PDB file of C-alpha atoms in Angstrom:
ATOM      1  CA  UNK A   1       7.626 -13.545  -3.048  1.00  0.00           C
ATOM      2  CA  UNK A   2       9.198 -12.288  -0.001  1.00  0.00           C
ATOM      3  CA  UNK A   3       6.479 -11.401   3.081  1.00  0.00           C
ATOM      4  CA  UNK A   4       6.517  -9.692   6.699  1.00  0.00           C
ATOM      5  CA  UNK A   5       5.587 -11.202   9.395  1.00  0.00           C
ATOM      6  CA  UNK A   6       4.832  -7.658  12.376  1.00  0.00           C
ATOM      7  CA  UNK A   7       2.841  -7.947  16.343  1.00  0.00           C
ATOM      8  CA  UNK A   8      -1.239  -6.630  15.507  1.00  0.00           C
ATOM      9  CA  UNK A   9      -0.863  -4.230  17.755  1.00  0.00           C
ATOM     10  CA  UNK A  10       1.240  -1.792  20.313  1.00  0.00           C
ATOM     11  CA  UNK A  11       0.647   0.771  22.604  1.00  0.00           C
ATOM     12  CA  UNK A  12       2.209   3.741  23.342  1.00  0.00           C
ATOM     13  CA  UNK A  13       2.492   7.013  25.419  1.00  0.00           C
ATOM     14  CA  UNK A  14       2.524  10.310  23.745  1.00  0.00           C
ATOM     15  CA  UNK A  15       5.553  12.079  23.265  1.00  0.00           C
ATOM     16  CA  UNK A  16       7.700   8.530  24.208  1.00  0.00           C
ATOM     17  CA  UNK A  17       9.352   6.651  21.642  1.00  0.00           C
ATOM     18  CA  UNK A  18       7.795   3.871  19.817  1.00  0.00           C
ATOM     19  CA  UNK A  19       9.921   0.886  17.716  1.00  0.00           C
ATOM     20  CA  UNK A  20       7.772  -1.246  15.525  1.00  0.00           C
ATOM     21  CA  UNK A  21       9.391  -4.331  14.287  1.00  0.00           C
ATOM     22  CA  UNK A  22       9.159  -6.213  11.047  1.00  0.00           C
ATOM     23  CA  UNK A  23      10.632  -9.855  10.317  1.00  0.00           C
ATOM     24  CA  UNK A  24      11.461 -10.494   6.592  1.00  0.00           C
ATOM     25  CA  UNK A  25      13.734 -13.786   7.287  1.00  0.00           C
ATOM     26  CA  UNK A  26      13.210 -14.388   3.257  1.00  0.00           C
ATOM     27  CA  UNK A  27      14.045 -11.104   1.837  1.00  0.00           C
ATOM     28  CA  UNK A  28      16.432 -11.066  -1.194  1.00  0.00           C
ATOM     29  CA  UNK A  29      19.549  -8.848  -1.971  1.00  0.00           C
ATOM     30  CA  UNK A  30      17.851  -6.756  -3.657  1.00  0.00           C
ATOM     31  CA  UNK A  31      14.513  -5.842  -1.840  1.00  0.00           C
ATOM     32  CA  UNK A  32      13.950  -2.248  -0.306  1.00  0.00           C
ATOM     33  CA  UNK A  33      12.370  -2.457   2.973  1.00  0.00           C
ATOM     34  CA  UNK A  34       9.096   0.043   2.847  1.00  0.00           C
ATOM     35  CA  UNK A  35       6.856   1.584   5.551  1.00  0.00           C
ATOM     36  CA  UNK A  36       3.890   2.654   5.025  1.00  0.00           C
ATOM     37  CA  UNK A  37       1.023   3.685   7.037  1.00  0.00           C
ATOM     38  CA  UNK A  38      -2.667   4.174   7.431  1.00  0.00           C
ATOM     39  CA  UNK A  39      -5.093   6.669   9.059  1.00  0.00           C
ATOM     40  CA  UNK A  40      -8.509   5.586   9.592  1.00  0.00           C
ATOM     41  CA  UNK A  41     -10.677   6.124   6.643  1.00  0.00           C
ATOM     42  CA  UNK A  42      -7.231   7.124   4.941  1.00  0.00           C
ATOM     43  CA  UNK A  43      -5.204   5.524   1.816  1.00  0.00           C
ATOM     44  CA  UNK A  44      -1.983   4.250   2.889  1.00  0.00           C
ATOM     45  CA  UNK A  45       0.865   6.754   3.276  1.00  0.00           C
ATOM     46  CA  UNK A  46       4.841   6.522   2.664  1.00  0.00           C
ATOM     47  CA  UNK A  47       7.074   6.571   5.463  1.00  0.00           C
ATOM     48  CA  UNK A  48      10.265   5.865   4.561  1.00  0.00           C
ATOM     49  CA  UNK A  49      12.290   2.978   2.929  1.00  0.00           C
ATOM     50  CA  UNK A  50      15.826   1.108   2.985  1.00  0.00           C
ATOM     51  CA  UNK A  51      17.885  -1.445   1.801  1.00  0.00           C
ATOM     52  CA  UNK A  52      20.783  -1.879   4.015  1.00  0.00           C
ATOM     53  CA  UNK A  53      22.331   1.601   6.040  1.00  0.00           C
ATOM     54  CA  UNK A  54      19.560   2.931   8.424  1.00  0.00           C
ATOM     55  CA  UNK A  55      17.701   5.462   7.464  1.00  0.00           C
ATOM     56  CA  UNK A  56      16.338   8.793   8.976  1.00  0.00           C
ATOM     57  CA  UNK A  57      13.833  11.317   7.430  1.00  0.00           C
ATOM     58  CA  UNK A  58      11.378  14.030   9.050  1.00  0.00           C
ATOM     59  CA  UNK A  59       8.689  11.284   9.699  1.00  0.00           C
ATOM     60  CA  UNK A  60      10.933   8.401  11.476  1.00  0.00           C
ATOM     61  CA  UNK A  61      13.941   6.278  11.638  1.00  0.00           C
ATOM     62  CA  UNK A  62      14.221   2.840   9.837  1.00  0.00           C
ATOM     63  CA  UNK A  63      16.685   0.357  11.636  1.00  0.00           C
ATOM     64  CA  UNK A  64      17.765  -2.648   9.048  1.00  0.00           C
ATOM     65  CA  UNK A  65      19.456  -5.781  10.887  1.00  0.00           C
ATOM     66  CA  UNK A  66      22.717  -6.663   9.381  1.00  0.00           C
ATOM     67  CA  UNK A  67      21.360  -9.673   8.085  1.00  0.00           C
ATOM     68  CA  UNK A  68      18.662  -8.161   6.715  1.00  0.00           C
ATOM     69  CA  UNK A  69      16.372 -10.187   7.989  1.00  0.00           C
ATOM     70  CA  UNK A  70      14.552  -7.651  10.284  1.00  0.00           C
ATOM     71  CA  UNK A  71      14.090  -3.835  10.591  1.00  0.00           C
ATOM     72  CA  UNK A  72      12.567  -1.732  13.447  1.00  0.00           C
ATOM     73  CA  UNK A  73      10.506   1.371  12.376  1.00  0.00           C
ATOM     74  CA  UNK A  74      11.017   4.258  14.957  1.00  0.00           C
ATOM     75  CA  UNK A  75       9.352   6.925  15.956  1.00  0.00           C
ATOM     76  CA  UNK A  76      11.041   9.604  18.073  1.00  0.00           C
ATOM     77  CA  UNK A  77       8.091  11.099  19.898  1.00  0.00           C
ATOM     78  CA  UNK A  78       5.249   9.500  19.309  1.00  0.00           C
ATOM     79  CA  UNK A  79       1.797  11.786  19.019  1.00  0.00           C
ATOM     80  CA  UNK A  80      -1.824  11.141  19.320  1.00  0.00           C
ATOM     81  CA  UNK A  81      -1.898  11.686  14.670  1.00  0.00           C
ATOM     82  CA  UNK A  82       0.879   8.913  14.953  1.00  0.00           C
ATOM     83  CA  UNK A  83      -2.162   6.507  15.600  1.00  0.00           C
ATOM     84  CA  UNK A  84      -2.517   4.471  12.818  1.00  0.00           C
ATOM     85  CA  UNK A  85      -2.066   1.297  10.931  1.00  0.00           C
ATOM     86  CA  UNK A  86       1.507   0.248  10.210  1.00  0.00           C
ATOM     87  CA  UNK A  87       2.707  -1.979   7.332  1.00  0.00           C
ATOM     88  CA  UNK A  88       6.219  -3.412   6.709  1.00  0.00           C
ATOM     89  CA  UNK A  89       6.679  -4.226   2.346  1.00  0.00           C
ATOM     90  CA  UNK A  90       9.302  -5.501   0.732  1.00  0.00           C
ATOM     91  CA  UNK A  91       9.348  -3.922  -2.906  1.00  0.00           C
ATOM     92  CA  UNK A  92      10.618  -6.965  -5.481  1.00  0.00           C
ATOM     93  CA  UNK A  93      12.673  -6.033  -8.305  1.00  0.00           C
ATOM     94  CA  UNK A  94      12.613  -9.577  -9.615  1.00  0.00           C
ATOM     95  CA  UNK A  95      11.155  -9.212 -12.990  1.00  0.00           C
ATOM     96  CA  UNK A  96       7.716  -7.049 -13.099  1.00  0.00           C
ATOM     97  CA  UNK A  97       7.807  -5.876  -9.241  1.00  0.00           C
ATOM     98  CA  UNK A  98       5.321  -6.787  -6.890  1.00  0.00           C
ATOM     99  CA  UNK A  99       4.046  -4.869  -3.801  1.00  0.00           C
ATOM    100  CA  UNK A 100       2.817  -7.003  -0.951  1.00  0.00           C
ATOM    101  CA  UNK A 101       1.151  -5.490   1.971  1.00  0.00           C
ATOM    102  CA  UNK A 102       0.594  -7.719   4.899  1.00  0.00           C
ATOM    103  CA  UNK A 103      -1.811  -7.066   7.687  1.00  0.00           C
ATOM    104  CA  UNK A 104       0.524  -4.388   9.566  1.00  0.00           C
ATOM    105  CA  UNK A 105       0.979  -3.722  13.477  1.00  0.00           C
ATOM    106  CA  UNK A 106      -2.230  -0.763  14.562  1.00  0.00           C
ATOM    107  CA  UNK A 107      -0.300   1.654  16.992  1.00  0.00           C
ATOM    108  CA  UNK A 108      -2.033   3.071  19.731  1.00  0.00           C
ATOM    109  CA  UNK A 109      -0.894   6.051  21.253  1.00  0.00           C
ATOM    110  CA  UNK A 110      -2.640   7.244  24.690  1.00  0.00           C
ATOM    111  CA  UNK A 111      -2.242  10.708  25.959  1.00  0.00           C
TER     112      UNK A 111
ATOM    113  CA  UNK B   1      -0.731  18.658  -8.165  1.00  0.00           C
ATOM    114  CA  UNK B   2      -3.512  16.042  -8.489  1.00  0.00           C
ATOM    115  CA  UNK B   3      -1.468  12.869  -7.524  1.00  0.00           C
ATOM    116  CA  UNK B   4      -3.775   9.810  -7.953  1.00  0.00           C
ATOM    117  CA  UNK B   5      -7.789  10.355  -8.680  1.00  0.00           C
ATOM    118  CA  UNK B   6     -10.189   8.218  -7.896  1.00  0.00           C
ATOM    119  CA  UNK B   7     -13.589   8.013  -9.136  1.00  0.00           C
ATOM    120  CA  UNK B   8     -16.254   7.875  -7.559  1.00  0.00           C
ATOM    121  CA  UNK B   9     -15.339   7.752  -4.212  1.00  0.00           C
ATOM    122  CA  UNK B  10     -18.342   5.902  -3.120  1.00  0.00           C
ATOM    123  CA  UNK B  11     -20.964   3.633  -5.039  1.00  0.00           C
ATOM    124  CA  UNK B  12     -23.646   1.133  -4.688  1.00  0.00           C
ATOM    125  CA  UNK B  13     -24.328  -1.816  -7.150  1.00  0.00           C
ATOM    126  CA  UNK B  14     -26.874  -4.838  -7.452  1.00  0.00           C
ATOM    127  CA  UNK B  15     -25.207  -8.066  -7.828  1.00  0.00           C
ATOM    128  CA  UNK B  16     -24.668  -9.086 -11.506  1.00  0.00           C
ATOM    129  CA  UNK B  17     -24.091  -5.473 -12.697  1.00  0.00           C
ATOM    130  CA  UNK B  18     -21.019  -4.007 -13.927  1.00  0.00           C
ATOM    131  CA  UNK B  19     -18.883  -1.193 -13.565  1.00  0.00           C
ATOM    132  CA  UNK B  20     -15.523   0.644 -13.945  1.00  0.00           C
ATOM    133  CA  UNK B  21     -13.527   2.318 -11.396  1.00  0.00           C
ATOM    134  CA  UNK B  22     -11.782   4.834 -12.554  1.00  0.00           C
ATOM    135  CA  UNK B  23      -7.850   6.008 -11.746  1.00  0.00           C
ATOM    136  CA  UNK B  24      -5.456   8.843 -13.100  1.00  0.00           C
ATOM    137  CA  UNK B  25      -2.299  10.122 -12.488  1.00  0.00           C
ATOM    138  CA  UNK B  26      -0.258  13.151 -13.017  1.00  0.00           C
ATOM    139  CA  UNK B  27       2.714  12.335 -12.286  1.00  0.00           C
ATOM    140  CA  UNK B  28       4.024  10.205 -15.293  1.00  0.00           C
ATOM    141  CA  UNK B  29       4.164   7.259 -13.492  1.00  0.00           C
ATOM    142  CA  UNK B  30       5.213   3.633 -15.099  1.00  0.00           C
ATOM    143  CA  UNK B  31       3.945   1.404 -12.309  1.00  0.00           C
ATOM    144  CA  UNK B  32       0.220   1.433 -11.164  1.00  0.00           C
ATOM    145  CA  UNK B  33      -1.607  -1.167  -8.958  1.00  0.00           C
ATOM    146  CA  UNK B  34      -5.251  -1.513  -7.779  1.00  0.00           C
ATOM    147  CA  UNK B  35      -5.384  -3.310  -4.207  1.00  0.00           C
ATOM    148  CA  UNK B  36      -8.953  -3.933  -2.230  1.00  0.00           C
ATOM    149  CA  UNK B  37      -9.079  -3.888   1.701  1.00  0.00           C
ATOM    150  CA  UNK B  38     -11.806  -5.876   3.426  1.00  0.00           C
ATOM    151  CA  UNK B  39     -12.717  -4.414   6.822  1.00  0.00           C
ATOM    152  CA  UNK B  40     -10.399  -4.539   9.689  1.00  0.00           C
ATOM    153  CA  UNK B  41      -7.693  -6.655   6.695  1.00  0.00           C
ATOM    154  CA  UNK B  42      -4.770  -5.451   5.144  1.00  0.00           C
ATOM    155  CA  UNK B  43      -4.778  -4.413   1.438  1.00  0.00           C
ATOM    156  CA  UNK B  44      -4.469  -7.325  -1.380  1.00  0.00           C
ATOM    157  CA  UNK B  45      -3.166  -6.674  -4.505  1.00  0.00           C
ATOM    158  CA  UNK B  46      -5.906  -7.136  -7.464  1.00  0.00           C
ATOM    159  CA  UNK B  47      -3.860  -6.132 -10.700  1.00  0.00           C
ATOM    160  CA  UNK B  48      -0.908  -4.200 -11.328  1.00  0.00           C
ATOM    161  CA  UNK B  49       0.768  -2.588 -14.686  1.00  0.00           C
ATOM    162  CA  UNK B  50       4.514  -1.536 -15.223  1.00  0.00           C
ATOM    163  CA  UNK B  51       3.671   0.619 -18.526  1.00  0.00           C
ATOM    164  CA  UNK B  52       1.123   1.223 -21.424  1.00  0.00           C
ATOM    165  CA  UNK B  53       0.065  -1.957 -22.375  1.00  0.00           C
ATOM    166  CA  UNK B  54       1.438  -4.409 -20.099  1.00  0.00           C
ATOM    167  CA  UNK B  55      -0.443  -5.567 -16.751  1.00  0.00           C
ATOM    168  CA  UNK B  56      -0.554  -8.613 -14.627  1.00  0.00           C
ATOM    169  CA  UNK B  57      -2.100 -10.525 -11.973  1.00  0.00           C
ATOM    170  CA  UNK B  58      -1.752  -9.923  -8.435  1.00  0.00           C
ATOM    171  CA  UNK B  59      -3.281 -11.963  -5.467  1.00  0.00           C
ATOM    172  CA  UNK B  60      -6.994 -11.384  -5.495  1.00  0.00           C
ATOM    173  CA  UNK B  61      -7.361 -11.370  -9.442  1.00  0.00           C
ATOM    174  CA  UNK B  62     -10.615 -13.149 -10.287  1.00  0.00           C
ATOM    175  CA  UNK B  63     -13.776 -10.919 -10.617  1.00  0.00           C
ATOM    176  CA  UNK B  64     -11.514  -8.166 -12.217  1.00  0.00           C
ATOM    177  CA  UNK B  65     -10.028  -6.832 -15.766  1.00  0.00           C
ATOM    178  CA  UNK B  66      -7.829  -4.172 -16.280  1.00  0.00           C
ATOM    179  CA  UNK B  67      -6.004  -2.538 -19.316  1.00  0.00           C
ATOM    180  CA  UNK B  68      -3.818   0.298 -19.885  1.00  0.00           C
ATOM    181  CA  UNK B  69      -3.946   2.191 -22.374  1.00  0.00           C
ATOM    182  CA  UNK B  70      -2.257   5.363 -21.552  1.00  0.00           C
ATOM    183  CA  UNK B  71       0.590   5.954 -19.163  1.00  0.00           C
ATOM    184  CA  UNK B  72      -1.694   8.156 -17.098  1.00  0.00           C
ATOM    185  CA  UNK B  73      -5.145   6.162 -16.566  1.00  0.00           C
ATOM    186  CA  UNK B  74      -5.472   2.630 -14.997  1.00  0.00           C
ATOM    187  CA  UNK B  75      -9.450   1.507 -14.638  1.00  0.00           C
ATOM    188  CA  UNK B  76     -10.103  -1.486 -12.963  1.00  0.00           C
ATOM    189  CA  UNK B  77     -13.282  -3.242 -14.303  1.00  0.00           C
ATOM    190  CA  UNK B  78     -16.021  -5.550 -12.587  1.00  0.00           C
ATOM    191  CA  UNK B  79     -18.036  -7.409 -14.919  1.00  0.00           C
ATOM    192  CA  UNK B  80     -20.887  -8.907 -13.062  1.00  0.00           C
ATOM    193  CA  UNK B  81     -20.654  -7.653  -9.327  1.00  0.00           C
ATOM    194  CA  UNK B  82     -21.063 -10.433  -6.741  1.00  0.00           C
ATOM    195  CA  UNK B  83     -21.410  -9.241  -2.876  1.00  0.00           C
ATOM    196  CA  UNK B  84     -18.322 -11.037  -1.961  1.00  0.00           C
ATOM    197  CA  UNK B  85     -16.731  -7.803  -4.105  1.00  0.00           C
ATOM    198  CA  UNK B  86     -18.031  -5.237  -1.383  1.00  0.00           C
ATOM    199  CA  UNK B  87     -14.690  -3.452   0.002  1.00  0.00           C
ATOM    200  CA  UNK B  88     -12.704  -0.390  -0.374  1.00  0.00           C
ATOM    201  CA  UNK B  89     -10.486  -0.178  -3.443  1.00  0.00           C
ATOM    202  CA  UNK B  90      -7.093   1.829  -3.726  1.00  0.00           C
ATOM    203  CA  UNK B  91      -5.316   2.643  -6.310  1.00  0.00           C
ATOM    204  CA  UNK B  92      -1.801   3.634  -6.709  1.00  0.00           C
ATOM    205  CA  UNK B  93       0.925   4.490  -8.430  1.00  0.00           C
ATOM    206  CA  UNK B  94       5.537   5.315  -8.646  1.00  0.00           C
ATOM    207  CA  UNK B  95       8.109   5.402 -10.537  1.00  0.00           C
ATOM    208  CA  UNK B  96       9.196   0.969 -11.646  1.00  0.00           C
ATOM    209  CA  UNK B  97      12.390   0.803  -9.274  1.00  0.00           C
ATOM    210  CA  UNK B  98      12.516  -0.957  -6.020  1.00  0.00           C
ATOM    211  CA  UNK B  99      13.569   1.993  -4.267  1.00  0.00           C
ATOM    212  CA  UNK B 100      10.767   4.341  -5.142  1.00  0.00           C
ATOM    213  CA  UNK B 101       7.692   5.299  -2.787  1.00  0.00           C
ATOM    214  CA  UNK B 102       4.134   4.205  -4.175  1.00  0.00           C
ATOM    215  CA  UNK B 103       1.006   6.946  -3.741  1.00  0.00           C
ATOM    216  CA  UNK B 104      -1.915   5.796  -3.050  1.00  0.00           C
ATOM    217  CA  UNK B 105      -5.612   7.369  -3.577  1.00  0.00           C
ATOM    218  CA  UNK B 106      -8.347   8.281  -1.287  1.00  0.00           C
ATOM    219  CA  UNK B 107     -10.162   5.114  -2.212  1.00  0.00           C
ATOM    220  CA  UNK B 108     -13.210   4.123  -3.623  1.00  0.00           C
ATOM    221  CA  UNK B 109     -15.754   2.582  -1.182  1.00  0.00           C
ATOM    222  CA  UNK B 110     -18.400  -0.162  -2.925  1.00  0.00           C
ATOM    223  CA  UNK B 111     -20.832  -1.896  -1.568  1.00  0.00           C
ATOM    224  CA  UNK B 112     -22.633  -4.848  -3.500  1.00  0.00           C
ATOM    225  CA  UNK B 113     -26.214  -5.593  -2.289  1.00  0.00           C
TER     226      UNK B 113
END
């Protein structure tokens, strides 16, 4: 099963941008790229997802590499709710699918 | 809209005894999953199911049963509780394609003294 490999942790400033980076080096053709992320005390919640274009939606913007191989989850202005745990999942279509969440990047955004 | 239910949302057990977490959703979902997250960890996959009647293994399978029955309700079972078992457990659930989001519950939090 393909896994992500993401930093433990970034900072940022409010209301600056913030690019949170994923490796997947062993994806397969056919993986989606998902974000997810987590509030304190919070169930994990969807972000957005990609296979190959780049993708934009109200919450962020997902980069993909042309190789696939990494992706770069941005957010446009960051805010102090943006603080959270991020995770980087490759959804496998490979038979029963399997959802693998690694131990994500925890954004911190100072005022 | 319900989404995902989780019950109960907090509990406390004596080692050796058993229980059932419970999990339902409304939105006629194939696909549901029960993951557990340790403090300060990421969350591990326990057991998943891709219909009525067909579930699987995940990472952190031992110490756990499932079955589903119905497309709707996916309980996750411990039969003797050990303290190694204390963590918060999150279910979830989406439609079986690669591309679709998963939604996840507010989480059951168990401690095992």
């Amino acid at each position: 099963d393909a896994k992500t490999t993401q930093p433990n942790s970034m900072e940022s400033n409010e209301e600056e941008p913030v690019h949170l980076p994923c490796n997947h080096s062993t994806i397969s053709g056919t993986d989606y790229i998902h974000w997810y992320r987590q509030l304190p005390s919070q169930g994990p919640e969807y972000v957005i997802h990609g296979l190959t274009s780049n993708v934009n939606n109200r919450m962020a913007s997902l980069a993909i590499a042309e190789d696939r191989k990494s992706s770069t989850l941005i957010l446009h202005r960051a805010t102090l709710r943006d603080a959270a745990v991020y995770y980087c999942i490759l959804r496998d279509v490979g038979g029963f699918n399997k959802f693998y969440f690694g131990s994500g990047t925890k954004l911190n955004v100072k005022p | 809209n319900a989404g995902v239910t989780q019950t109960p949302k907090f509990q406390v057990l004596k080692t050796g005894q058993s229980m059932t977490l419970q999990c339902a959703q409304d939105m006629n979902h194939e696909y549901m999953s029960w993951y557990r997250q340790d403090p300060g960890m990421g969350l591990r996959l326990i057991h998943y199911s891709v219909g009525a009647g067909i579930t699987d293994q995940g990472e952190v399978p031992n110490g756990y049963n499932v079955s589903r029955s119905t497309t709707e309700d996916f309980p996750l079972r411990l039969l003797s509780a050990a303290p190694s078992q204390t963590s918060v457990y999150f279910c979830a659930s989406s439609y079986s394609y690669s591309n679709q989001p998963q939604h996840f519950g507010d989480g059951t939090r168990l401690s095992i003294l």
